[in-house]
């Protein structure tokens, strides 16, 4: 019987599901490489860095904060035998000290950065002096055996377009990050493309960081991966009891409409199918139908101005001649 799972539960399920794609696989491989290098390095040997800078809803945060932890870090912790079996995965993720996920504060303020960083490493002490906060956080990271520091929303710490005071504060935080690399803490910078120039045009950072390929979906070269991604969501929706039967999602006509609607971003694709799942489950349908996709695209894609047109309502919808040209990305800016 469908309809037994509410919209809040469906939203949570979609956040938990991990579906591999080439960008995620490359990112995870690089993070594993950086951790192995850190384990091999001598004390305070300068560390390597890497960056994933891509538009919103590309799946980058889901990869570093969900897939990597639940497929690699947490299983490693459990295999080591140092954690009680009854401890939840979420608790292990929060308490382990090998990999730290940290979301940058909304403004590039050194004091806020230092305070938030100390909270992330579970410090019981918060010095009044900002530089002492930074030094304490660094020492706790090093002495705790940290192998990787994942810094999300790095673009918050660039702010090239803001006032002189903000630019100065941003520069100070960037200097702190350079120092962390120098002390031997590997960093993965995650954020929007607008932050790339900070990493590539500063000599002190440019020669220390590698770009992780996290390209948007290409219709020609990634069609089979795209089809597989949709197929896994279809599989999960049945396995987790949202629907009783599989939907017909993998025909090229359906995929073409989904590809256009998602703006070449796996995150948006997942959100479209999530909204359709909520609509179908609420209607107590045995499976996701075309009508559910149409309504979800009206409400989520067109309603949020991600795209101006619902392709499911266009007879014999075809993609433009060059489907990889961003000039056909009409709607809200995702930069």
Short mmCIF file of N, CA and C in Angstrom, two decimals, residues 55-157:
data_model
loop_
_atom_site.label_atom_id
_atom_site.label_comp_id
_atom_site.label_asym_id
_atom_site.label_seq_id
_atom_site.Cartn_x
_atom_site.Cartn_y
_atom_site.Cartn_z
N UNK A 55 28.53 24.70 -9.70
CA UNK A 55 27.29 25.40 -9.43
C UNK A 55 26.46 24.70 -8.36
N UNK A 56 25.50 25.43 -7.81
CA UNK A 56 24.61 24.87 -6.79
C UNK A 56 23.85 23.67 -7.34
N UNK A 57 23.55 22.74 -6.46
CA UNK A 57 22.78 21.54 -6.80
C UNK A 57 23.52 20.60 -7.76
N UNK A 58 24.84 20.67 -7.74
CA UNK A 58 25.61 19.75 -8.59
C UNK A 58 25.85 18.41 -7.89
N UNK A 59 25.63 18.36 -6.59
CA UNK A 59 25.87 17.15 -5.83
C UNK A 59 27.20 17.14 -5.09
N UNK A 60 27.91 18.26 -5.12
CA UNK A 60 29.25 18.29 -4.51
C UNK A 60 29.19 18.14 -2.99
N UNK A 61 28.27 18.85 -2.33
CA UNK A 61 28.15 18.73 -0.88
C UNK A 61 27.65 17.35 -0.48
N UNK A 62 26.70 16.81 -1.22
CA UNK A 62 26.21 15.46 -0.94
C UNK A 62 27.35 14.45 -1.04
N UNK A 63 28.27 14.68 -1.97
CA UNK A 63 29.40 13.76 -2.14
C UNK A 63 30.34 13.81 -0.95
N UNK A 64 30.74 15.02 -0.54
CA UNK A 64 31.76 15.13 0.51
C UNK A 64 31.19 14.97 1.92
N UNK A 65 29.92 15.29 2.10
CA UNK A 65 29.34 15.28 3.45
C UNK A 65 28.42 14.10 3.68
N UNK A 66 28.12 13.34 2.65
CA UNK A 66 27.22 12.20 2.80
C UNK A 66 27.89 10.94 2.27
N UNK A 67 28.08 10.90 0.95
CA UNK A 67 28.62 9.68 0.33
C UNK A 67 29.96 9.28 0.93
N UNK A 68 30.88 10.24 1.08
CA UNK A 68 32.22 9.89 1.55
C UNK A 68 32.19 9.38 2.99
N UNK A 69 31.42 10.03 3.83
CA UNK A 69 31.37 9.61 5.23
C UNK A 69 30.70 8.24 5.39
N UNK A 70 29.56 8.06 4.73
CA UNK A 70 28.79 6.84 4.98
C UNK A 70 29.30 5.63 4.18
N UNK A 71 30.08 5.88 3.14
CA UNK A 71 30.65 4.77 2.38
C UNK A 71 32.09 4.47 2.74
N UNK A 72 32.79 5.42 3.36
CA UNK A 72 34.22 5.24 3.63
C UNK A 72 34.58 5.48 5.09
N UNK A 73 34.35 6.69 5.57
CA UNK A 73 34.86 7.07 6.90
C UNK A 73 34.20 6.26 8.01
N UNK A 74 32.88 6.20 8.02
CA UNK A 74 32.18 5.47 9.10
C UNK A 74 32.46 3.97 9.05
N UNK A 75 32.42 3.32 7.87
CA UNK A 75 32.81 1.89 7.85
C UNK A 75 34.23 1.65 8.35
N UNK A 76 35.17 2.57 8.05
CA UNK A 76 36.54 2.45 8.58
C UNK A 76 36.54 2.49 10.10
N UNK A 77 35.77 3.42 10.66
CA UNK A 77 35.70 3.55 12.12
C UNK A 77 35.13 2.29 12.75
N UNK A 78 34.11 1.73 12.17
CA UNK A 78 33.50 0.52 12.72
C UNK A 78 34.46 -0.66 12.59
N UNK A 79 35.16 -0.74 11.47
CA UNK A 79 36.10 -1.85 11.26
C UNK A 79 37.26 -1.80 12.24
N UNK A 80 37.60 -0.59 12.70
CA UNK A 80 38.70 -0.45 13.65
C UNK A 80 38.36 -1.01 15.02
N UNK A 81 37.07 -1.18 15.30
CA UNK A 81 36.63 -1.77 16.55
C UNK A 81 36.69 -0.86 17.75
N UNK A 82 36.84 0.44 17.53
CA UNK A 82 36.96 1.38 18.65
C UNK A 82 35.64 2.04 19.01
N UNK A 83 34.58 1.70 18.29
CA UNK A 83 33.29 2.32 18.54
C UNK A 83 32.27 1.24 18.90
N UNK A 84 31.41 1.53 19.87
CA UNK A 84 30.39 0.58 20.29
C UNK A 84 29.43 0.29 19.15
N UNK A 85 29.01 -0.95 19.02
CA UNK A 85 28.12 -1.35 17.93
C UNK A 85 26.80 -0.59 17.95
N UNK A 86 26.33 -0.27 19.16
CA UNK A 86 25.03 0.39 19.27
C UNK A 86 25.09 1.88 18.93
N UNK A 87 26.30 2.43 18.76
CA UNK A 87 26.43 3.85 18.43
C UNK A 87 25.94 4.09 17.00
N UNK A 88 25.13 5.12 16.82
CA UNK A 88 24.58 5.43 15.50
C UNK A 88 25.66 5.99 14.58
N UNK A 89 25.46 5.80 13.28
CA UNK A 89 26.41 6.33 12.30
C UNK A 89 26.60 7.83 12.46
N UNK A 90 25.50 8.54 12.73
CA UNK A 90 25.57 9.99 12.86
C UNK A 90 26.47 10.41 14.03
N UNK A 91 26.42 9.62 15.10
CA UNK A 91 27.25 9.95 16.27
C UNK A 91 28.72 9.69 15.97
N UNK A 92 28.99 8.61 15.25
CA UNK A 92 30.38 8.32 14.87
C UNK A 92 30.90 9.42 13.96
N UNK A 93 30.09 9.84 13.02
CA UNK A 93 30.49 10.91 12.10
C UNK A 93 30.86 12.17 12.87
N UNK A 94 30.10 12.48 13.88
CA UNK A 94 30.32 13.71 14.65
C UNK A 94 31.53 13.59 15.57
N UNK A 95 31.77 12.42 16.12
CA UNK A 95 32.80 12.27 17.14
C UNK A 95 34.17 11.84 16.61
N UNK A 96 34.21 11.15 15.46
CA UNK A 96 35.51 10.71 14.95
C UNK A 96 36.38 11.91 14.58
N UNK A 97 37.69 11.71 14.57
CA UNK A 97 38.62 12.83 14.38
C UNK A 97 39.49 12.69 13.13
N UNK A 98 39.19 11.72 12.27
CA UNK A 98 40.00 11.51 11.08
C UNK A 98 39.67 12.50 9.96
N UNK A 99 38.38 12.75 9.76
CA UNK A 99 37.93 13.64 8.69
C UNK A 99 36.96 14.66 9.28
N UNK A 100 37.24 15.93 9.05
CA UNK A 100 36.41 17.00 9.58
C UNK A 100 35.69 17.71 8.43
N UNK A 101 34.36 17.71 8.49
CA UNK A 101 33.56 18.50 7.55
C UNK A 101 33.17 19.80 8.24
N UNK A 102 33.47 20.92 7.58
CA UNK A 102 33.26 22.23 8.18
C UNK A 102 32.63 23.16 7.16
N UNK A 103 31.52 23.79 7.53
CA UNK A 103 30.85 24.73 6.65
C UNK A 103 31.26 26.14 7.04
N UNK A 104 31.83 26.87 6.11
CA UNK A 104 32.32 28.22 6.40
C UNK A 104 31.18 29.13 6.82
N UNK A 105 31.43 30.05 7.74
CA UNK A 105 30.40 31.02 8.13
C UNK A 105 29.99 31.88 6.94
N UNK A 106 28.80 32.46 7.03
CA UNK A 106 28.24 33.19 5.90
C UNK A 106 29.03 34.44 5.54
N UNK A 107 29.79 34.99 6.52
CA UNK A 107 30.63 36.16 6.25
C UNK A 107 32.07 35.84 6.60
N UNK A 108 33.02 36.35 5.82
CA UNK A 108 34.44 36.02 6.05
C UNK A 108 35.04 36.77 7.22
N UNK A 109 34.53 36.49 8.41
CA UNK A 109 35.02 37.13 9.62
C UNK A 109 35.94 36.17 10.36
N UNK A 110 37.16 36.60 10.66
CA UNK A 110 38.15 35.73 11.27
C UNK A 110 37.70 35.22 12.64
N UNK A 111 37.06 36.10 13.43
CA UNK A 111 36.59 35.69 14.74
C UNK A 111 35.54 34.59 14.65
N UNK A 112 34.56 34.78 13.76
CA UNK A 112 33.50 33.78 13.58
C UNK A 112 34.08 32.48 13.06
N UNK A 113 35.03 32.59 12.14
CA UNK A 113 35.68 31.39 11.58
C UNK A 113 36.39 30.61 12.70
N UNK A 114 37.15 31.32 13.53
CA UNK A 114 37.88 30.66 14.61
C UNK A 114 36.96 30.00 15.62
N UNK A 115 35.89 30.71 15.99
CA UNK A 115 34.93 30.16 16.96
C UNK A 115 34.24 28.91 16.41
N UNK A 116 33.75 29.00 15.17
CA UNK A 116 33.06 27.86 14.57
C UNK A 116 34.00 26.67 14.41
N UNK A 117 35.26 26.94 14.08
CA UNK A 117 36.23 25.87 13.92
C UNK A 117 36.48 25.17 15.25
N UNK A 118 36.59 25.92 16.33
CA UNK A 118 36.77 25.32 17.65
C UNK A 118 35.57 24.46 18.05
N UNK A 119 34.37 24.93 17.72
CA UNK A 119 33.18 24.12 18.01
C UNK A 119 33.20 22.81 17.23
N UNK A 120 33.69 22.87 16.00
CA UNK A 120 33.72 21.67 15.16
C UNK A 120 34.68 20.62 15.67
N UNK A 121 35.75 21.06 16.34
CA UNK A 121 36.73 20.11 16.88
C UNK A 121 36.47 19.83 18.37
N UNK A 122 35.27 20.22 18.84
CA UNK A 122 34.79 19.90 20.19
C UNK A 122 35.70 20.48 21.28
N UNK A 123 36.13 21.70 21.08
CA UNK A 123 36.97 22.35 22.09
C UNK A 123 36.13 22.77 23.30
N UNK A 124 36.72 22.61 24.48
CA UNK A 124 36.07 23.09 25.70
C UNK A 124 36.54 24.49 26.08
N UNK A 125 37.50 25.00 25.32
CA UNK A 125 38.09 26.31 25.62
C UNK A 125 37.92 27.24 24.42
N UNK A 126 37.54 28.49 24.68
CA UNK A 126 37.36 29.47 23.61
C UNK A 126 38.07 30.76 24.01
N UNK A 127 39.36 30.88 23.67
CA UNK A 127 40.11 32.09 24.03
C UNK A 127 39.47 33.35 23.47
N UNK A 128 39.64 34.46 24.17
CA UNK A 128 39.10 35.73 23.69
C UNK A 128 39.86 36.23 22.48
N UNK A 129 41.16 36.02 22.47
CA UNK A 129 41.98 36.48 21.35
C UNK A 129 41.76 35.58 20.13
N UNK A 130 41.45 36.19 18.99
CA UNK A 130 41.09 35.42 17.80
C UNK A 130 42.25 34.55 17.30
N UNK A 131 43.46 35.06 17.40
CA UNK A 131 44.61 34.28 16.92
C UNK A 131 44.89 33.09 17.83
N UNK A 132 44.58 33.24 19.10
CA UNK A 132 44.71 32.10 20.01
C UNK A 132 43.66 31.04 19.69
N UNK A 133 42.47 31.49 19.26
CA UNK A 133 41.42 30.53 18.85
C UNK A 133 41.89 29.72 17.65
N UNK A 134 42.46 30.42 16.67
CA UNK A 134 42.94 29.75 15.47
C UNK A 134 44.06 28.76 15.82
N UNK A 135 45.00 29.19 16.65
CA UNK A 135 46.13 28.32 17.03
C UNK A 135 45.64 27.10 17.79
N UNK A 136 44.67 27.29 18.68
CA UNK A 136 44.14 26.17 19.44
C UNK A 136 43.44 25.17 18.52
N UNK A 137 42.64 25.68 17.59
CA UNK A 137 41.95 24.80 16.65
C UNK A 137 42.94 24.00 15.81
N UNK A 138 43.99 24.67 15.35
CA UNK A 138 45.03 23.99 14.56
C UNK A 138 45.69 22.88 15.37
N UNK A 139 46.05 23.18 16.62
CA UNK A 139 46.72 22.18 17.45
C UNK A 139 45.80 20.99 17.74
N UNK A 140 44.52 21.25 17.99
CA UNK A 140 43.57 20.16 18.24
C UNK A 140 43.42 19.28 17.00
N UNK A 141 43.42 19.89 15.84
CA UNK A 141 43.32 19.12 14.59
C UNK A 141 44.56 18.24 14.39
N UNK A 142 45.73 18.83 14.59
CA UNK A 142 46.97 18.08 14.40
C UNK A 142 47.15 16.98 15.45
N UNK A 143 46.93 17.33 16.71
CA UNK A 143 47.13 16.37 17.79
C UNK A 143 46.05 15.29 17.83
N UNK A 144 44.91 15.59 17.23
CA UNK A 144 43.82 14.61 17.20
C UNK A 144 43.93 13.60 16.08
N UNK A 145 44.94 13.75 15.23
CA UNK A 145 45.13 12.80 14.13
C UNK A 145 44.29 13.09 12.90
N UNK A 146 43.93 14.36 12.70
CA UNK A 146 43.13 14.71 11.52
C UNK A 146 43.86 14.38 10.23
N UNK A 147 43.16 13.72 9.31
CA UNK A 147 43.74 13.34 8.02
C UNK A 147 43.19 14.18 6.86
N UNK A 148 42.05 14.82 7.08
CA UNK A 148 41.45 15.60 5.99
C UNK A 148 40.49 16.63 6.57
N UNK A 149 40.61 17.86 6.05
CA UNK A 149 39.73 18.96 6.45
C UNK A 149 38.92 19.35 5.21
N UNK A 150 37.61 19.12 5.26
CA UNK A 150 36.72 19.45 4.14
C UNK A 150 36.06 20.79 4.46
N UNK A 151 36.39 21.80 3.68
CA UNK A 151 35.87 23.15 3.91
C UNK A 151 34.81 23.47 2.86
N UNK A 152 33.56 23.41 3.26
CA UNK A 152 32.45 23.69 2.35
C UNK A 152 32.08 25.17 2.39
N UNK A 153 31.39 25.63 1.35
CA UNK A 153 31.01 27.04 1.20
C UNK A 153 32.23 27.95 1.22
N UNK A 154 33.31 27.49 0.60
CA UNK A 154 34.54 28.27 0.55
C UNK A 154 34.32 29.64 -0.09
N UNK A 155 33.36 29.73 -0.99
CA UNK A 155 33.08 31.01 -1.66
C UNK A 155 32.67 32.09 -0.65
N UNK A 156 32.14 31.69 0.52
CA UNK A 156 31.81 32.67 1.55
C UNK A 156 33.05 33.42 2.04
N UNK A 157 34.20 32.78 1.88
CA UNK A 157 35.45 33.35 2.40
C UNK A 157 36.24 34.11 1.34
#
